[in-house]
mmCIF file of C-alpha atoms in Angstrom:
data_model
loop_
_atom_site.group_PDB
_atom_site.id
_atom_site.type_symbol
_atom_site.label_atom_id
_atom_site.label_comp_id
_atom_site.label_asym_id
_atom_site.label_seq_id
_atom_site.Cartn_x
_atom_site.Cartn_y
_atom_site.Cartn_z
ATOM 1 C CA UNK A 6 120.958 154.880 106.780
ATOM 2 C CA UNK A 7 120.616 156.463 103.416
ATOM 3 C CA UNK A 8 122.229 159.769 102.732
ATOM 4 C CA UNK A 9 120.015 162.172 104.635
ATOM 5 C CA UNK A 10 122.074 165.174 103.664
ATOM 6 C CA UNK A 11 119.688 167.847 102.385
ATOM 7 C CA UNK A 12 120.659 169.362 99.083
ATOM 8 C CA UNK A 13 119.396 172.269 97.106
ATOM 9 C CA UNK A 14 117.500 170.161 94.602
ATOM 10 C CA UNK A 15 116.198 173.286 92.896
ATOM 11 C CA UNK A 16 119.824 174.231 92.144
ATOM 12 C CA UNK A 17 120.799 170.659 91.301
ATOM 13 C CA UNK A 18 119.784 170.104 87.690
ATOM 14 C CA UNK A 19 118.862 166.669 86.506
ATOM 15 C CA UNK A 20 121.062 165.126 83.875
ATOM 16 C CA UNK A 21 117.968 164.782 81.731
ATOM 17 C CA UNK A 22 117.268 168.536 82.014
ATOM 18 C CA UNK A 23 119.673 169.571 79.273
ATOM 19 C CA UNK A 24 120.722 167.709 76.170
ATOM 20 C CA UNK A 25 124.402 168.458 76.746
ATOM 21 C CA UNK A 26 124.286 166.931 80.239
ATOM 22 C CA UNK A 27 122.036 163.932 79.602
ATOM 23 C CA UNK A 28 123.610 160.561 80.107
ATOM 24 C CA UNK A 29 121.891 157.209 80.287
ATOM 25 C CA UNK A 30 122.399 155.364 83.525
ATOM 26 C CA UNK A 31 122.295 151.704 84.342
ATOM 27 C CA UNK A 32 120.542 149.985 87.202
ATOM 28 C CA UNK A 33 118.256 152.905 88.047
ATOM 29 C CA UNK A 34 114.906 151.428 87.197
ATOM 30 C CA UNK A 35 112.648 152.248 84.291
ATOM 31 C CA UNK A 36 113.829 155.803 83.591
ATOM 32 C CA UNK A 37 117.536 155.034 83.190
ATOM 33 C CA UNK A 38 118.303 158.681 84.066
ATOM 34 C CA UNK A 39 120.183 159.834 87.117
ATOM 35 C CA UNK A 40 120.683 163.302 88.545
ATOM 36 C CA UNK A 41 123.947 165.152 88.251
ATOM 37 C CA UNK A 42 124.388 164.779 92.007
ATOM 38 C CA UNK A 43 123.866 160.996 91.738
ATOM 39 C CA UNK A 44 126.537 160.762 89.030
ATOM 40 C CA UNK A 45 128.928 162.931 91.050
ATOM 41 C CA UNK A 46 128.238 160.831 94.154
ATOM 42 C CA UNK A 47 129.149 157.663 92.240
ATOM 43 C CA UNK A 48 132.397 159.246 91.052
ATOM 44 C CA UNK A 49 133.184 160.515 94.567
ATOM 45 C CA UNK A 50 132.526 157.041 96.004
ATOM 46 C CA UNK A 51 134.908 155.601 93.404
ATOM 47 C CA UNK A 52 137.573 158.188 94.243
ATOM 48 C CA UNK A 53 137.218 157.435 97.978
ATOM 49 C CA UNK A 54 137.718 153.667 97.565
ATOM 50 C CA UNK A 55 140.686 152.355 99.569
ATOM 51 C CA UNK A 56 141.337 155.788 101.107
ATOM 52 C CA UNK A 57 139.808 155.239 104.546
ATOM 53 C CA UNK A 58 137.273 157.951 103.708
ATOM 54 C CA UNK A 59 133.628 157.629 102.757
ATOM 55 C CA UNK A 60 131.325 160.130 101.110
ATOM 56 C CA UNK A 61 128.491 161.518 103.241
ATOM 57 C CA UNK A 62 127.127 164.094 100.839
ATOM 58 C CA UNK A 63 127.392 165.782 97.464
ATOM 59 C CA UNK A 64 125.777 169.073 96.511
ATOM 60 C CA UNK A 65 125.850 171.097 93.298
ATOM 61 C CA UNK A 66 125.171 174.799 93.524
ATOM 62 C CA UNK A 67 125.068 177.583 90.991
ATOM 63 C CA UNK A 68 124.262 177.750 87.309
ATOM 64 C CA UNK A 69 125.862 176.065 84.325
ATOM 65 C CA UNK A 70 129.266 177.624 83.707
ATOM 66 C CA UNK A 71 129.736 178.770 87.314
ATOM 67 C CA UNK A 72 128.899 175.764 89.471
ATOM 68 C CA UNK A 73 130.314 174.699 92.784
ATOM 69 C CA UNK A 74 130.543 170.959 93.419
ATOM 70 C CA UNK A 75 130.688 170.298 97.172
ATOM 71 C CA UNK A 76 131.775 166.862 98.350
ATOM 72 C CA UNK A 77 131.647 165.975 102.041
ATOM 73 C CA UNK A 78 133.821 163.078 103.192
ATOM 74 C CA UNK A 79 134.376 161.562 106.605
ATOM 75 C CA UNK A 80 136.394 158.746 108.091
ATOM 76 C CA UNK A 81 138.818 157.912 110.870
ATOM 77 C CA UNK A 82 141.686 159.570 109.032
ATOM 78 C CA UNK A 83 139.862 162.546 107.541
ATOM 79 C CA UNK A 84 142.843 164.868 107.740
ATOM 80 C CA UNK A 85 143.933 167.483 105.259
ATOM 81 C CA UNK A 86 146.281 165.100 103.421
ATOM 82 C CA UNK A 87 143.539 162.497 102.957
ATOM 83 C CA UNK A 88 141.070 165.120 101.765
ATOM 84 C CA UNK A 89 143.651 166.550 99.336
ATOM 85 C CA UNK A 90 144.258 163.046 97.962
ATOM 86 C CA UNK A 91 140.530 162.503 97.535
ATOM 87 C CA UNK A 92 140.244 165.859 95.785
ATOM 88 C CA UNK A 93 143.038 164.931 93.334
ATOM 89 C CA UNK A 94 141.508 161.512 92.560
ATOM 90 C CA UNK A 95 138.043 162.998 92.123
ATOM 91 C CA UNK A 96 139.373 165.830 89.937
ATOM 92 C CA UNK A 97 140.947 163.242 87.657
ATOM 93 C CA UNK A 98 137.668 161.310 87.394
ATOM 94 C CA UNK A 99 135.700 164.505 86.749
ATOM 95 C CA UNK A 100 138.143 165.524 84.018
ATOM 96 C CA UNK A 101 137.864 162.057 82.459
ATOM 97 C CA UNK A 102 134.077 161.648 82.713
ATOM 98 C CA UNK A 103 133.184 165.343 82.250
ATOM 99 C CA UNK A 104 129.728 165.184 83.931
ATOM 100 C CA UNK A 105 129.743 168.922 84.767
ATOM 101 C CA UNK A 106 129.713 171.038 81.639
ATOM 102 C CA UNK A 107 131.518 174.371 81.693
ATOM 103 C CA UNK A 108 133.500 175.862 84.535
ATOM 104 C CA UNK A 109 133.027 174.652 88.073
ATOM 105 C CA UNK A 110 134.849 174.677 91.384
ATOM 106 C CA UNK A 111 135.363 171.467 93.370
ATOM 107 C CA UNK A 112 135.293 171.753 97.171
ATOM 108 C CA UNK A 113 136.143 168.640 99.187
ATOM 109 C CA UNK A 114 135.824 168.870 102.970
ATOM 110 C CA UNK A 115 134.565 167.136 106.067
ATOM 111 C CA UNK A 116 130.909 167.811 106.834
ATOM 112 C CA UNK A 117 131.555 170.039 109.850
ATOM 113 C CA UNK A 118 129.803 170.002 113.202
ATOM 114 C CA UNK A 119 126.816 172.019 111.996
ATOM 115 C CA UNK A 120 125.770 169.534 109.294
ATOM 116 C CA UNK A 121 123.446 166.608 110.052
ATOM 117 C CA UNK A 122 124.969 163.177 110.464
ATOM 118 C CA UNK A 123 124.272 161.528 107.133
ATOM 119 C CA UNK A 124 125.801 158.065 107.474
ATOM 120 C CA UNK A 125 125.694 155.541 110.327
ATOM 121 C CA UNK A 126 129.493 155.306 110.098
ATOM 122 C CA UNK A 127 129.681 158.859 111.482
ATOM 123 C CA UNK A 128 127.978 158.034 114.767
ATOM 124 C CA UNK A 129 130.753 156.159 116.646
ATOM 125 C CA UNK A 130 133.033 159.211 116.572
ATOM 126 C CA UNK A 131 130.277 161.177 118.328
ATOM 127 C CA UNK A 132 129.761 158.791 121.259
ATOM 128 C CA UNK A 133 129.761 160.948 124.394
ATOM 129 C CA UNK A 134 128.441 164.033 122.611
ATOM 130 C CA UNK A 135 124.943 165.440 122.889
ATOM 131 C CA UNK A 136 122.788 164.821 119.818
ATOM 132 C CA UNK A 137 119.394 166.094 118.771
ATOM 133 C CA UNK A 138 117.700 163.270 116.873
ATOM 134 C CA UNK A 139 114.475 163.290 114.882
ATOM 135 C CA UNK A 140 113.053 159.850 114.142
ATOM 136 C CA UNK A 141 109.937 158.107 112.885
ATOM 137 C CA UNK A 142 107.545 156.283 115.176
ATOM 138 C CA UNK A 143 104.223 154.568 114.570
ATOM 139 C CA UNK A 144 102.517 157.707 115.940
ATOM 140 C CA UNK A 145 104.552 160.114 113.760
ATOM 141 C CA UNK A 146 107.846 161.925 114.032
ATOM 142 C CA UNK A 147 109.511 162.281 117.432
ATOM 143 C CA UNK A 148 112.561 164.113 118.713
ATOM 144 C CA UNK A 149 115.018 163.216 121.454
ATOM 145 C CA UNK A 150 118.033 164.998 122.874
ATOM 146 C CA UNK A 151 120.668 163.180 124.848
ATOM 147 C CA UNK A 152 124.214 161.935 125.063
ATOM 148 C CA UNK A 153 125.020 159.364 122.418
ATOM 149 C CA UNK A 154 125.792 156.324 124.548
ATOM 150 C CA UNK A 155 126.146 153.713 121.803
ATOM 151 C CA UNK A 156 126.113 153.439 118.026
ATOM 152 C CA UNK A 157 125.853 150.146 116.162
ATOM 153 C CA UNK A 158 125.100 149.468 112.495
ATOM 154 C CA UNK A 159 121.473 148.817 113.517
ATOM 155 C CA UNK A 160 120.634 151.410 116.197
ATOM 156 C CA UNK A 161 121.798 154.320 118.296
ATOM 157 C CA UNK A 162 121.211 154.797 122.017
ATOM 158 C CA UNK A 163 120.704 158.258 123.514
ATOM 159 C CA UNK A 164 120.788 158.916 127.225
ATOM 160 C CA UNK A 165 118.734 162.016 128.060
ATOM 161 C CA UNK A 166 119.629 164.084 131.162
ATOM 162 C CA UNK A 167 116.603 162.588 132.907
ATOM 163 C CA UNK A 168 114.716 159.413 132.138
ATOM 164 C CA UNK A 169 115.327 156.168 130.347
ATOM 165 C CA UNK A 170 117.647 155.673 127.410
ATOM 166 C CA UNK A 171 116.138 156.111 123.957
ATOM 167 C CA UNK A 172 117.043 153.474 121.374
ATOM 168 C CA UNK A 173 116.401 154.460 117.760
ATOM 169 C CA UNK A 174 116.711 151.992 114.893
ATOM 170 C CA UNK A 175 118.833 153.265 112.014
ATOM 171 C CA UNK A 176 115.901 152.681 109.658
ATOM 172 C CA UNK A 177 113.831 155.158 111.716
ATOM 173 C CA UNK A 178 116.418 157.965 111.839
ATOM 174 C CA UNK A 179 115.242 161.066 109.984
ATOM 175 C CA UNK A 180 117.915 163.530 111.086
ATOM 176 C CA UNK A 181 120.580 163.785 113.751
ATOM 177 C CA UNK A 182 122.761 166.740 114.645
ATOM 178 C CA UNK A 183 125.417 167.328 117.218
ATOM 179 C CA UNK A 184 124.041 169.838 119.741
ATOM 180 C CA UNK A 185 126.470 172.723 119.499
ATOM 181 C CA UNK A 186 127.224 174.635 122.708
ATOM 182 C CA UNK A 187 126.560 178.069 121.189
#
């Protein structure tokens, strides 16, 4: 599943928006330009290599000179020490590459229970929990709520309180959230 994490794209300037933040990119098709969030995501992915963590979202908020770079990481060992290590490695890469001009604050954390699941690798840790899932069908978007019974790289299986299990292909997932009890 691609990163379904919603970002504030209006607050996330494109690298081609300002001359001081424009950088050519490779492998991005005809334009050769990537957004600031795309560049930060690539650096975060690089910093997470061999750490047991993976990046599920990057968001940039604020205005030039007072930005907040939010990086959401998950993984089996997503404890405070692992997140601190990721933050140090990413800080080094950001200092070296300097993609964010001016002052900014870097926040590295896990996504939290209230954020949508953005990567299929997040699903196995939620087996047994109730999810609310929105997915595409031939007739349009549909929604299902049920206990996550199984998660594979290709599909998830929800068991509603009543009725048959619902199997949703990863390619059809639009959004999934853990149903919080409050």
